[in-house]
C-alpha cells in the first residue's frame, strides 16, 4: 500500500501537499516524494524516510508552483532503495511525473514490451515506472502538440487495456494539468474534493478522504472504477469513464487495517465498519461460547480499538486499555524482515500489569498475518498475570498473498496458511482463537453501502478478482517477497553509506 495525492490550486501547493502526505503517512513509511509544476518546469524532491524527514525548509522553498502530486511509499514491487522513491518522471512527451498506489501483475511483460516495441528504458524495478512509460507511450502515439482532455483520456483507456492489477494514479503533465485515474475494479481507493478560495475552485485527489478533510477540501465523491479526472491548468474539471468493462471490487483489507478510521472509502465509513466488525465478533463469541468467562476485552492498539470496544459493549464485558504504545515505532506489518519485526514488537507495546492480573482476557487485533506480533503479545499478557488469554481477529484467516498493492508475505510465511484456527491458536499460545467469518466481514461494509456487491478478498480466500493471476506469477512473487529476499545482508544497497543530500536529493529543477 502507498498513499498518493494530487492538487490544483490558485497558489503554491507545497505546504498542502506536505500536510496531506503527513496524514497519509500510515500508508507508507519507507519513502516520500513531491513534484510541483510552475509554467513548463517541474520541481522534485524525494528520498527514503518519513515525510517530515524528507522535506526540510530548504526543500519546500524549491517546490514552487500551483500544481503538484505527492507520494508516500513502502516496498511492494521493487526494492527499498531511494531510487524506487516516487514520483517518477519522463521528459517525453511534454514532461510527465507520476505516482502510483497498487501493483501491476503483468509488470514484467509490460517492461519487456516497452523495451522491445515502445523503445523505452526502465531504470528501476518499480512497476510504477512501467505504468508511467505505458501512459507516456500511449499519449505520444496520439501525435498531438497540444493534447485535449479527450486525448489524455484516450491514453488512459489504452493504459487500462494494457495494464493488469490494482492501481490508483496521480500525474502531472507539464503545462497542461493534473490527472488521476483508478483501475477498472476500483481495488485501490481514490477520492476527489473541492474547496472554494476567493470565489475560485481548487481540487485535490487523494487515496483517502482524511487528506481532503485536513486541508479544507469538501469531498465530492470517489473516483469510480476505470474513471479518470483531469484538472487543466486553468482549473477546468474534466471527468470521463475510460473503460467499458468495470466492476467495483474494493480491497476488503482497507477497511480492516490499511485505512485511517476517519476516512470514508467508496461511501463507507471505515470507523463504522470496524464497529460492526466488533459486533459480529461478539455474536460469534455468544454462538460458540454462550457461557463465556471473559473478564475484560483489551485491544491491540491502534487499529483494533474500535472493534474491541464494540465487542465488549455487545458482550456486556469490561473494556480496558491494557497496552501502552510507543508512538515512535512504525507499523510492524510494513517493516521488511522478520528480525526487525520481532525486535520492534517489544519496543512498541508494554502491558499494564494490573489490567491482566488474575483475569480471563480477550485480546482483539485487526488481523493476524505472520503471527509474530500476536505470539509476543500473548506472552506479555501471561507475564503480566493473565489467568487465561483468548485472542480474536477482526478479520478472517489471512492465508494467501496479496498481489494488488499490499506487501503480504509469501504463503509459507502466513501463520494461517495450512492451519486451522485452533492450530493457529496453539502456535501463538492462546487458550482460544476466534476469527471473523468472511461473510460477516463483508456484511460490515455492505450494510453501510449495499451498492458494493463484490470485494477483493484474495488474502482470505485466494480469489483474485482481475482473473489474471496464475501459479507461475505467485511463484515469482514468492521469490521476491520472502524475508530472505528482503534481508539487507542479501540485498545491500551500494549507495547506503552515501550522504542523502548528495545521492538522493532530487529537488533539482527539471526543465
CSV table of C-alpha atoms in Angstrom, one decimal:
chain,number,residue,atom,x,y,z
A,1,UNK,CA,0.0,0.0,0.0
A,2,UNK,CA,1.1,3.6,-0.7
A,3,UNK,CA,-0.6,7.0,-0.3
A,4,UNK,CA,-1.0,9.4,-3.2
A,5,UNK,CA,-2.3,13.0,-3.5
A,6,UNK,CA,-2.6,15.5,-6.4
A,7,UNK,CA,-3.6,19.2,-6.1
A,8,UNK,CA,-4.6,22.0,-8.4
A,9,UNK,CA,-4.7,25.3,-6.6
A,10,UNK,CA,-4.5,29.1,-7.2
A,11,UNK,CA,-1.4,29.5,-5.1
A,12,UNK,CA,1.6,27.4,-4.2
A,13,UNK,CA,0.7,23.8,-3.2
A,14,UNK,CA,3.9,22.7,-1.5
A,15,UNK,CA,2.6,23.0,2.1
A,16,UNK,CA,-0.8,21.5,1.3
A,17,UNK,CA,0.9,18.5,-0.3
A,18,UNK,CA,3.2,18.1,2.7
A,19,UNK,CA,0.2,18.2,5.1
A,20,UNK,CA,-1.8,15.7,3.0
A,21,UNK,CA,1.2,13.3,2.9
A,22,UNK,CA,1.6,13.6,6.7
A,23,UNK,CA,-2.0,12.4,7.3
A,24,UNK,CA,-1.4,9.6,4.7
A,25,UNK,CA,1.8,8.5,6.4
A,26,UNK,CA,0.2,5.3,7.7
A,27,UNK,CA,0.1,4.1,4.1
A,28,UNK,CA,3.8,4.1,3.7
A,29,UNK,CA,6.9,4.9,5.9
A,30,UNK,CA,9.7,3.9,3.5
A,31,UNK,CA,9.9,6.9,1.3
A,32,UNK,CA,8.2,10.2,0.3
A,33,UNK,CA,8.2,12.4,-2.7
A,34,UNK,CA,6.7,15.6,-4.1
A,35,UNK,CA,6.7,17.1,-7.6
A,36,UNK,CA,5.3,20.5,-8.3
A,37,UNK,CA,4.9,22.4,-11.5
A,38,UNK,CA,5.2,26.1,-12.4
A,39,UNK,CA,4.8,27.1,-16.0
A,40,UNK,CA,6.7,24.5,-18.1
A,41,UNK,CA,9.0,23.3,-15.3
A,42,UNK,CA,9.0,20.6,-12.7
A,43,UNK,CA,10.4,20.7,-9.2
A,44,UNK,CA,11.1,17.5,-7.4
A,45,UNK,CA,12.2,16.2,-4.0
A,46,UNK,CA,12.1,12.6,-3.0
A,47,UNK,CA,14.1,10.3,-0.7
A,48,UNK,CA,13.8,7.5,1.8
A,49,UNK,CA,12.2,8.4,5.2
A,50,UNK,CA,9.1,9.8,6.8
A,51,UNK,CA,7.5,12.9,5.4
A,52,UNK,CA,8.9,15.3,8.0
A,53,UNK,CA,12.4,13.7,7.5
A,54,UNK,CA,12.4,14.0,3.7
A,55,UNK,CA,11.1,17.6,3.4
A,56,UNK,CA,13.1,20.3,5.1
A,57,UNK,CA,12.6,24.1,4.8
A,58,UNK,CA,15.2,24.3,2.1
A,59,UNK,CA,13.4,21.7,0.0
A,60,UNK,CA,10.0,23.2,0.5
A,61,UNK,CA,11.2,26.6,-0.8
A,62,UNK,CA,12.2,25.0,-4.1
A,63,UNK,CA,8.9,23.2,-4.6
A,64,UNK,CA,7.1,26.1,-6.3
A,65,UNK,CA,4.0,26.1,-8.4
A,66,UNK,CA,0.2,25.7,-8.1
A,67,UNK,CA,0.1,22.1,-9.4
A,68,UNK,CA,1.6,19.2,-7.5
A,69,UNK,CA,1.5,15.5,-6.7
A,70,UNK,CA,2.9,13.6,-3.7
A,71,UNK,CA,3.5,10.0,-2.6
A,72,UNK,CA,4.4,8.0,0.5
A,73,UNK,CA,5.7,4.6,-0.2
A,74,UNK,CA,6.5,1.2,1.3
A,75,UNK,CA,8.1,-1.5,-0.8
A,76,UNK,CA,5.6,-3.7,-2.8
A,77,UNK,CA,7.2,-4.3,-6.2
A,78,UNK,CA,10.8,-3.2,-6.2
A,79,UNK,CA,13.4,-2.6,-3.5
A,80,UNK,CA,13.5,-0.2,-0.7
A,81,UNK,CA,16.4,1.9,-2.1
A,82,UNK,CA,15.9,5.6,-2.6
A,83,UNK,CA,16.0,5.0,-6.4
A,84,UNK,CA,12.5,3.5,-6.0
A,85,UNK,CA,11.0,6.6,-4.3
A,86,UNK,CA,8.2,8.2,-6.2
A,87,UNK,CA,7.0,10.2,-8.2
A,88,UNK,CA,8.8,9.1,-11.4
A,89,UNK,CA,9.4,11.4,-14.4
A,90,UNK,CA,9.8,11.1,-18.2
A,91,UNK,CA,10.6,14.0,-20.4
A,92,UNK,CA,8.7,12.8,-23.5
A,93,UNK,CA,6.0,13.6,-24.4
A,94,UNK,CA,5.5,17.0,-22.8
A,95,UNK,CA,7.1,16.0,-19.5
A,96,UNK,CA,5.1,13.7,-17.2
A,97,UNK,CA,5.5,13.0,-13.5
A,98,UNK,CA,3.5,10.1,-12.0
A,99,UNK,CA,2.9,8.4,-8.6
A,100,UNK,CA,1.0,5.2,-8.1
A,101,UNK,CA,-0.6,3.1,-5.4
A,102,UNK,CA,-1.1,-0.5,-6.2
A,103,UNK,CA,0.7,-3.3,-8.1
A,104,UNK,CA,0.7,-4.3,-11.8
A,105,UNK,CA,0.5,-8.1,-12.0
A,106,UNK,CA,1.9,-8.0,-15.6
A,107,UNK,CA,4.7,-5.5,-14.9
A,108,UNK,CA,7.4,-7.9,-16.2
A,109,UNK,CA,5.8,-8.5,-19.5
A,110,UNK,CA,5.0,-4.8,-19.9
A,111,UNK,CA,8.6,-3.8,-19.2
A,112,UNK,CA,9.7,-6.2,-21.9
A,113,UNK,CA,7.1,-4.8,-24.3
A,114,UNK,CA,8.1,-1.3,-23.5
A,115,UNK,CA,11.7,-2.0,-24.3
A,116,UNK,CA,11.2,-4.1,-27.5
A,117,UNK,CA,8.2,-2.3,-29.0
A,118,UNK,CA,8.0,1.1,-27.4
A,119,UNK,CA,11.8,1.6,-27.3
A,120,UNK,CA,11.6,2.9,-23.7
A,121,UNK,CA,14.1,2.1,-21.0
A,122,UNK,CA,13.0,1.2,-17.4
A,123,UNK,CA,15.6,2.3,-14.9
A,124,UNK,CA,14.3,0.7,-11.7
A,125,UNK,CA,12.4,-2.4,-10.7
A,126,UNK,CA,9.3,-0.4,-9.8
A,127,UNK,CA,6.1,-1.2,-11.6
A,128,UNK,CA,5.2,2.5,-11.2
A,129,UNK,CA,7.9,3.4,-13.6
A,130,UNK,CA,6.5,0.8,-16.0
A,131,UNK,CA,3.0,2.3,-15.7
A,132,UNK,CA,4.3,5.8,-16.3
A,133,UNK,CA,6.1,4.7,-19.5
A,134,UNK,CA,3.0,2.9,-20.8
A,135,UNK,CA,0.9,6.0,-20.3
A,136,UNK,CA,3.6,8.2,-21.8
A,137,UNK,CA,3.9,6.0,-24.9
A,138,UNK,CA,0.2,5.9,-25.4
A,139,UNK,CA,0.0,9.7,-25.1
A,140,UNK,CA,2.9,10.1,-27.5
A,141,UNK,CA,1.2,7.9,-30.1
A,142,UNK,CA,-1.5,10.4,-30.5
A,143,UNK,CA,1.0,12.8,-32.0
A,144,UNK,CA,-0.6,15.9,-30.7
A,145,UNK,CA,1.4,19.1,-29.9
A,146,UNK,CA,-1.4,20.3,-27.7
A,147,UNK,CA,-3.4,17.4,-26.3
A,148,UNK,CA,-7.0,17.9,-25.3
A,149,UNK,CA,-8.6,16.3,-22.2
A,150,UNK,CA,-10.2,13.8,-24.6
A,151,UNK,CA,-6.7,12.9,-25.9
A,152,UNK,CA,-5.5,12.4,-22.4
A,153,UNK,CA,-8.5,10.2,-21.5
A,154,UNK,CA,-7.9,8.2,-24.7
A,155,UNK,CA,-4.3,7.4,-23.4
A,156,UNK,CA,-5.7,6.4,-20.1
A,157,UNK,CA,-8.1,4.0,-21.9
A,158,UNK,CA,-5.1,2.4,-23.5
A,159,UNK,CA,-3.4,2.0,-20.1
A,160,UNK,CA,-6.5,0.1,-18.9
A,161,UNK,CA,-6.2,-2.2,-21.9
A,162,UNK,CA,-2.5,-2.9,-21.3
A,163,UNK,CA,-2.2,-2.9,-17.5
A,164,UNK,CA,-3.4,-5.6,-15.2
A,165,UNK,CA,-3.8,-5.4,-11.4
A,166,UNK,CA,-4.8,-2.8,-8.9
A,167,UNK,CA,-3.8,0.8,-9.3
A,168,UNK,CA,-4.7,4.4,-8.3
A,169,UNK,CA,-2.6,7.0,-10.1
A,170,UNK,CA,-1.9,10.7,-9.9
A,171,UNK,CA,0.2,12.5,-12.6
A,172,UNK,CA,1.2,16.0,-13.8
A,173,UNK,CA,1.5,16.7,-17.5
A,174,UNK,CA,3.8,19.8,-17.8
A,175,UNK,CA,1.9,22.8,-18.9
A,176,UNK,CA,-1.4,21.0,-19.1
A,177,UNK,CA,-2.7,19.9,-15.7
A,178,UNK,CA,-3.2,17.2,-13.1
A,179,UNK,CA,-4.5,13.8,-14.0
A,180,UNK,CA,-5.8,10.9,-11.8
A,181,UNK,CA,-7.3,7.6,-12.6
A,182,UNK,CA,-8.4,4.3,-10.9
A,183,UNK,CA,-8.2,0.7,-12.1
A,184,UNK,CA,-11.3,-0.9,-13.7
A,185,UNK,CA,-12.0,-2.9,-10.5
A,186,UNK,CA,-11.5,0.0,-8.1
A,187,UNK,CA,-9.3,-2.2,-5.9
A,188,UNK,CA,-7.2,0.7,-4.5
A,189,UNK,CA,-9.1,3.7,-3.2
A,190,UNK,CA,-9.2,7.2,-4.8
A,191,UNK,CA,-11.3,10.2,-3.9
A,192,UNK,CA,-11.5,13.8,-5.0
A,193,UNK,CA,-12.7,17.0,-3.4
A,194,UNK,CA,-13.1,20.7,-3.9
A,195,UNK,CA,-12.7,23.9,-2.0
A,196,UNK,CA,-13.5,27.5,-2.9
A,197,UNK,CA,-10.8,30.2,-2.4
A,198,UNK,CA,-11.7,33.8,-3.3
A,199,UNK,CA,-14.6,32.5,-5.4
A,200,UNK,CA,-12.5,30.1,-7.4
A,201,UNK,CA,-12.4,26.3,-7.2
A,202,UNK,CA,-9.4,24.3,-6.2
A,203,UNK,CA,-9.2,20.5,-6.4
A,204,UNK,CA,-7.5,17.6,-4.6
A,205,UNK,CA,-7.4,13.9,-5.3
A,206,UNK,CA,-6.1,11.5,-2.7
A,207,UNK,CA,-6.0,7.9,-1.5
A,208,UNK,CA,-8.2,8.7,1.5
A,209,UNK,CA,-10.8,11.3,2.3
A,210,UNK,CA,-9.0,12.3,5.5
A,211,UNK,CA,-6.4,14.1,3.3
A,212,UNK,CA,-9.2,16.2,2.0
A,213,UNK,CA,-10.6,16.9,5.4
A,214,UNK,CA,-7.4,18.2,7.0
A,215,UNK,CA,-6.7,20.5,4.1
A,216,UNK,CA,-10.2,22.1,3.9
A,217,UNK,CA,-11.4,20.3,0.8
A,218,UNK,CA,-15.0,19.1,0.8
A,219,UNK,CA,-15.3,15.5,-0.5
A,220,UNK,CA,-17.2,15.4,-3.8
A,221,UNK,CA,-17.1,11.6,-4.4
A,222,UNK,CA,-14.9,8.6,-5.0
A,223,UNK,CA,-13.4,8.1,-8.4
A,224,UNK,CA,-15.3,5.2,-9.8
A,225,UNK,CA,-13.5,2.1,-11.3
A,226,UNK,CA,-12.0,2.9,-14.7
A,227,UNK,CA,-12.7,6.6,-14.4
A,228,UNK,CA,-10.2,9.4,-14.9
A,229,UNK,CA,-10.2,13.0,-13.7
A,230,UNK,CA,-8.2,15.8,-15.3
A,231,UNK,CA,-7.9,19.4,-13.9
A,232,UNK,CA,-6.4,21.6,-16.6
A,233,UNK,CA,-4.0,24.5,-15.9
A,234,UNK,CA,-6.9,26.9,-15.8
A,235,UNK,CA,-8.8,24.9,-13.2
A,236,UNK,CA,-11.3,23.3,-15.6
A,237,UNK,CA,-12.6,19.9,-14.3
A,238,UNK,CA,-12.9,17.0,-16.7
A,239,UNK,CA,-14.2,13.5,-15.8
A,240,UNK,CA,-14.6,10.5,-18.1
A,241,UNK,CA,-15.1,6.8,-17.9
A,242,UNK,CA,-12.2,5.2,-19.7
A,243,UNK,CA,-13.2,1.6,-19.9
A,244,UNK,CA,-16.2,-0.3,-21.0
A,245,UNK,CA,-15.6,-3.1,-18.5
A,246,UNK,CA,-15.6,-2.0,-14.9
A,247,UNK,CA,-16.8,-3.5,-11.6
A,248,UNK,CA,-16.4,-2.1,-8.1
A,249,UNK,CA,-14.5,-4.6,-6.0
A,250,UNK,CA,-12.6,-2.6,-3.4
A,251,UNK,CA,-9.9,-4.2,-1.2
A,252,UNK,CA,-11.6,-5.5,1.9
A,253,UNK,CA,-8.4,-5.2,3.9
A,254,UNK,CA,-8.6,-1.4,3.5
A,255,UNK,CA,-11.5,-1.4,6.0
A,256,UNK,CA,-9.8,-3.9,8.3
A,257,UNK,CA,-6.4,-2.4,8.7
A,258,UNK,CA,-5.0,-0.1,6.0
A,259,UNK,CA,-7.1,3.0,6.0
A,260,UNK,CA,-7.5,5.5,8.8
A,261,UNK,CA,-10.7,5.2,10.8
A,262,UNK,CA,-11.7,8.8,10.0
A,263,UNK,CA,-11.7,8.1,6.2
A,264,UNK,CA,-14.7,7.3,4.1
A,265,UNK,CA,-13.9,4.8,1.2
A,266,UNK,CA,-16.5,4.1,-1.5
A,267,UNK,CA,-19.2,5.6,0.6
A,268,UNK,CA,-18.4,3.6,3.7
A,269,UNK,CA,-17.1,5.0,7.0
A,270,UNK,CA,-14.1,3.0,8.0
A,271,UNK,CA,-14.8,3.7,11.6
A,272,UNK,CA,-18.4,2.4,11.4
A,273,UNK,CA,-17.4,-0.7,9.5
A,274,UNK,CA,-14.9,-1.5,12.3
A,275,UNK,CA,-17.6,-1.0,14.9
A,276,UNK,CA,-19.7,-3.6,13.1
A,277,UNK,CA,-16.7,-6.0,13.0
A,278,UNK,CA,-16.7,-5.9,16.8
A,279,UNK,CA,-20.4,-6.6,16.9
A,280,UNK,CA,-20.0,-9.6,14.6
A,281,UNK,CA,-17.1,-10.9,16.7
A,282,UNK,CA,-19.3,-10.7,19.9
A,283,UNK,CA,-22.1,-12.5,18.2
A,284,UNK,CA,-19.7,-15.3,17.2
A,285,UNK,CA,-18.5,-15.5,20.8
A,286,UNK,CA,-22.0,-15.9,22.1
A,287,UNK,CA,-22.7,-18.5,19.4
A,288,UNK,CA,-19.6,-20.6,20.1
A,289,UNK,CA,-19.2,-20.0,23.9
A,290,UNK,CA,-22.5,-18.7,25.2
A,291,UNK,CA,-21.4,-19.2,28.8
A,292,UNK,CA,-18.0,-17.5,28.3
A,293,UNK,CA,-15.9,-16.5,31.2
A,294,UNK,CA,-14.3,-13.3,29.7
A,295,UNK,CA,-13.5,-10.7,32.3
A,296,UNK,CA,-12.1,-8.0,30.1
A,297,UNK,CA,-11.7,-7.1,26.5
A,298,UNK,CA,-8.3,-5.5,25.6
A,299,UNK,CA,-7.4,-4.1,22.1
A,300,UNK,CA,-4.0,-4.4,20.4
A,301,UNK,CA,-3.5,-0.7,19.6
A,302,UNK,CA,-4.4,1.1,17.5
A,303,UNK,CA,-6.4,-0.3,14.6
A,304,UNK,CA,-8.4,-2.8,16.6
A,305,UNK,CA,-9.6,-0.4,19.3
A,306,UNK,CA,-12.9,0.4,17.6
A,307,UNK,CA,-13.8,-3.3,17.1
A,308,UNK,CA,-12.7,-4.2,20.6
A,309,UNK,CA,-14.9,-1.5,22.2
A,310,UNK,CA,-18.0,-2.6,20.3
A,311,UNK,CA,-17.2,-6.3,21.1
A,312,UNK,CA,-17.0,-5.5,24.8
A,313,UNK,CA,-20.2,-3.4,24.7
A,314,UNK,CA,-22.2,-6.2,22.9
A,315,UNK,CA,-20.9,-8.8,25.3
A,316,UNK,CA,-21.6,-6.7,28.4
A,317,UNK,CA,-17.9,-7.1,29.4
A,318,UNK,CA,-15.5,-4.5,30.7
A,319,UNK,CA,-13.3,-2.8,28.1
A,320,UNK,CA,-9.8,-1.8,29.2
A,321,UNK,CA,-6.7,-0.3,27.6
A,322,UNK,CA,-4.1,-2.9,28.6
A,323,UNK,CA,-1.2,-1.9,26.3
A,324,UNK,CA,0.7,1.4,26.1
A,325,UNK,CA,2.0,2.0,22.6
A,326,UNK,CA,5.3,3.7,21.8
A,327,UNK,CA,4.2,6.3,19.2
A,328,UNK,CA,7.7,6.5,17.7
A,329,UNK,CA,7.8,2.9,16.4
A,330,UNK,CA,6.3,2.4,12.9
A,331,UNK,CA,3.7,-0.1,11.9
A,332,UNK,CA,5.3,-3.6,12.3
A,333,UNK,CA,3.2,-5.0,9.4
A,334,UNK,CA,5.2,-3.0,6.9
A,335,UNK,CA,8.6,-3.4,8.3
A,336,UNK,CA,10.8,-5.5,6.0
A,337,UNK,CA,12.3,-8.6,7.5
A,338,UNK,CA,11.2,-10.9,10.4
A,339,UNK,CA,14.1,-10.0,12.6
A,340,UNK,CA,13.2,-6.3,12.6
A,341,UNK,CA,9.5,-7.1,13.2
A,342,UNK,CA,10.3,-9.3,16.2
A,343,UNK,CA,12.6,-6.7,17.8
A,344,UNK,CA,10.1,-3.9,17.3
A,345,UNK,CA,7.1,-5.5,19.0
A,346,UNK,CA,8.6,-5.4,22.5
A,347,UNK,CA,9.7,-1.9,21.8
A,348,UNK,CA,6.3,-0.9,20.5
A,349,UNK,CA,3.9,-2.2,23.2
A,350,UNK,CA,4.2,-2.5,27.0
A,351,UNK,CA,1.4,-4.1,29.2
A,352,UNK,CA,-0.3,-2.5,32.2
A,353,UNK,CA,0.0,-5.4,34.6
A,354,UNK,CA,-3.0,-4.5,36.8
A,355,UNK,CA,-5.3,-4.9,33.8
A,356,UNK,CA,-4.2,-8.5,33.3
A,357,UNK,CA,-3.5,-10.0,36.7
A,358,UNK,CA,-5.8,-12.9,37.6
A,359,UNK,CA,-8.2,-12.2,34.7
A,360,UNK,CA,-9.5,-14.0,31.7
A,361,UNK,CA,-8.5,-11.6,28.9
A,362,UNK,CA,-9.9,-11.4,25.4
A,363,UNK,CA,-7.3,-9.7,23.2
A,364,UNK,CA,-8.6,-8.2,20.0
A,365,UNK,CA,-6.5,-7.4,16.9
A,366,UNK,CA,-7.4,-6.3,13.4
A,367,UNK,CA,-5.8,-9.3,11.8
A,368,UNK,CA,-3.1,-11.9,12.2
A,369,UNK,CA,-0.6,-12.1,9.3
A,370,UNK,CA,2.7,-13.9,10.3
A,371,UNK,CA,1.7,-14.4,14.0
A,372,UNK,CA,4.9,-12.8,15.1
A,373,UNK,CA,3.2,-9.9,16.9
A,374,UNK,CA,0.4,-12.0,18.3
A,375,UNK,CA,2.7,-14.6,19.8
A,376,UNK,CA,4.8,-12.0,21.7
A,377,UNK,CA,1.7,-10.0,22.8
A,378,UNK,CA,0.2,-13.2,24.3
A,379,UNK,CA,3.4,-13.9,26.1
A,380,UNK,CA,3.3,-10.3,27.5
A,381,UNK,CA,-0.3,-10.9,28.8
A,382,UNK,CA,0.7,-14.1,30.5
A,383,UNK,CA,3.8,-12.5,32.0
A,384,UNK,CA,1.5,-9.7,33.3
A,385,UNK,CA,-0.5,-12.3,35.2
A,386,UNK,CA,-3.5,-13.2,33.0
A,387,UNK,CA,-5.2,-16.3,34.0
A,388,UNK,CA,-6.4,-17.2,30.5
A,389,UNK,CA,-5.7,-15.4,27.2
A,390,UNK,CA,-8.2,-15.6,24.4
A,391,UNK,CA,-7.4,-13.9,21.0
A,392,UNK,CA,-9.9,-12.6,18.5
A,393,UNK,CA,-9.1,-11.3,15.0
A,394,UNK,CA,-11.5,-8.8,13.4
A,395,UNK,CA,-10.5,-10.3,10.0
A,396,UNK,CA,-10.7,-13.9,8.8
A,397,UNK,CA,-7.6,-16.1,8.4
A,398,UNK,CA,-5.0,-14.5,6.1
A,399,UNK,CA,-3.9,-17.4,4.1
A,400,UNK,CA,-2.8,-16.1,0.7
A,401,UNK,CA,-0.6,-13.3,-0.6
A,402,UNK,CA,-2.0,-10.0,-1.9
A,403,UNK,CA,-1.0,-9.1,-5.5
A,404,UNK,CA,-2.7,-5.7,-5.8
A,405,UNK,CA,-0.5,-3.4,-3.7
A,406,UNK,CA,-0.2,-4.9,-0.2
A,407,UNK,CA,3.2,-6.5,0.5
A,408,UNK,CA,1.7,-9.6,2.2
A,409,UNK,CA,4.3,-12.3,2.9
A,410,UNK,CA,4.6,-15.4,0.9
A,411,UNK,CA,2.0,-18.1,1.7
A,412,UNK,CA,4.5,-20.2,3.6
A,413,UNK,CA,5.2,-17.2,5.9
A,414,UNK,CA,1.5,-16.7,6.7
A,415,UNK,CA,0.6,-18.3,10.1
A,416,UNK,CA,-2.9,-19.4,9.0
A,417,UNK,CA,-1.7,-20.9,5.7
A,418,UNK,CA,-2.3,-24.7,6.0
A,419,UNK,CA,-3.5,-24.3,9.7
A,420,UNK,CA,-6.9,-24.4,11.3
A,421,UNK,CA,-8.0,-21.7,13.7
A,422,UNK,CA,-7.2,-24.0,16.6
A,423,UNK,CA,-3.8,-24.8,15.2
A,424,UNK,CA,-3.1,-21.0,14.9
A,425,UNK,CA,-4.2,-20.5,18.4
A,426,UNK,CA,-1.8,-23.3,19.6
A,427,UNK,CA,1.0,-21.8,17.6
A,428,UNK,CA,0.6,-18.3,19.0
A,429,UNK,CA,0.0,-19.6,22.5
A,430,UNK,CA,-3.6,-18.5,23.3
A,431,UNK,CA,-6.3,-20.5,25.1
A,432,UNK,CA,-8.9,-19.9,22.5
A,433,UNK,CA,-8.6,-18.5,18.9
A,434,UNK,CA,-11.5,-16.7,17.3
A,435,UNK,CA,-11.6,-15.5,13.7
A,436,UNK,CA,-14.1,-13.3,12.0
A,437,UNK,CA,-16.1,-15.1,9.3
A,438,UNK,CA,-15.6,-13.8,5.8
A,439,UNK,CA,-19.3,-13.3,5.1
A,440,UNK,CA,-19.7,-11.4,8.3
A,441,UNK,CA,-16.7,-9.2,7.4
A,442,UNK,CA,-18.3,-8.4,4.0
A,443,UNK,CA,-21.6,-7.6,5.7
A,444,UNK,CA,-19.8,-5.0,7.9
A,445,UNK,CA,-19.2,-3.0,4.7
A,446,UNK,CA,-22.2,-3.8,2.6
A,447,UNK,CA,-24.5,-2.9,5.4
A,448,UNK,CA,-23.2,0.6,5.1
A,449,UNK,CA,-23.2,0.7,1.3
A,450,UNK,CA,-25.4,-2.0,-0.3
A,451,UNK,CA,-24.2,-0.8,-3.7
A,452,UNK,CA,-20.9,-2.7,-3.1
A,453,UNK,CA,-21.6,-6.2,-4.3
A,454,UNK,CA,-18.0,-7.5,-4.7
A,455,UNK,CA,-14.7,-7.2,-3.0
A,456,UNK,CA,-11.0,-8.1,-3.4
A,457,UNK,CA,-10.8,-10.8,-0.8
A,458,UNK,CA,-7.7,-12.6,-2.2
A,459,UNK,CA,-5.8,-12.6,1.1
A,460,UNK,CA,-8.6,-14.6,2.7
A,461,UNK,CA,-9.8,-16.9,0.0
A,462,UNK,CA,-7.2,-16.8,-2.7
A,463,UNK,CA,-9.7,-15.5,-5.3
A,464,UNK,CA,-8.0,-12.8,-7.4
A,465,UNK,CA,-10.7,-10.5,-8.9
A,466,UNK,CA,-8.9,-9.5,-12.0
A,467,UNK,CA,-8.7,-13.1,-13.2
A,468,UNK,CA,-5.2,-12.7,-14.4
A,469,UNK,CA,-3.1,-14.2,-11.6
A,470,UNK,CA,-1.7,-17.7,-12.1
A,471,UNK,CA,0.5,-20.1,-10.2
A,472,UNK,CA,3.6,-19.0,-12.1
A,473,UNK,CA,3.1,-15.4,-11.1
A,474,UNK,CA,2.6,-16.4,-7.4
A,475,UNK,CA,5.8,-18.4,-7.5
A,476,UNK,CA,7.7,-15.5,-8.9
A,477,UNK,CA,6.2,-13.2,-6.3
A,478,UNK,CA,7.2,-15.6,-3.5
A,479,UNK,CA,10.9,-15.4,-4.6
A,480,UNK,CA,10.7,-11.6,-4.4
A,481,UNK,CA,8.7,-11.2,-1.1
A,482,UNK,CA,10.2,-13.8,1.2
A,483,UNK,CA,12.0,-12.5,4.3
A,484,UNK,CA,15.2,-14.0,3.0
A,485,UNK,CA,14.9,-11.9,-0.2
A,486,UNK,CA,14.4,-8.8,1.9
A,487,UNK,CA,17.4,-9.5,4.2
A,488,UNK,CA,19.5,-6.4,3.9
A,489,UNK,CA,22.7,-8.6,4.0
A,490,UNK,CA,21.4,-10.3,0.9
A,491,UNK,CA,20.3,-7.1,-0.8
A,492,UNK,CA,22.8,-4.5,0.2
A,493,UNK,CA,22.2,-1.1,-1.2
A,494,UNK,CA,25.5,0.1,-2.7
A,495,UNK,CA,24.7,3.7,-2.0
A,496,UNK,CA,23.6,3.1,1.6
A,497,UNK,CA,26.6,5.0,3.0
A,498,UNK,CA,26.4,7.9,0.7
A,499,UNK,CA,25.0,11.1,2.3
A,500,UNK,CA,21.4,11.5,1.3
A,501,UNK,CA,21.7,15.2,0.4
A,502,UNK,CA,24.2,14.2,-2.4
A,503,UNK,CA,22.9,10.8,-3.5
A,504,UNK,CA,19.1,11.2,-3.3
A,505,UNK,CA,18.3,14.9,-3.1
A,506,UNK,CA,16.3,15.0,-6.2
A,507,UNK,CA,14.9,18.5,-5.7
A,508,UNK,CA,16.8,19.6,-8.8
A,509,UNK,CA,14.7,21.5,-11.2
A,510,UNK,CA,13.8,19.5,-14.3
A,511,UNK,CA,13.5,21.8,-17.4
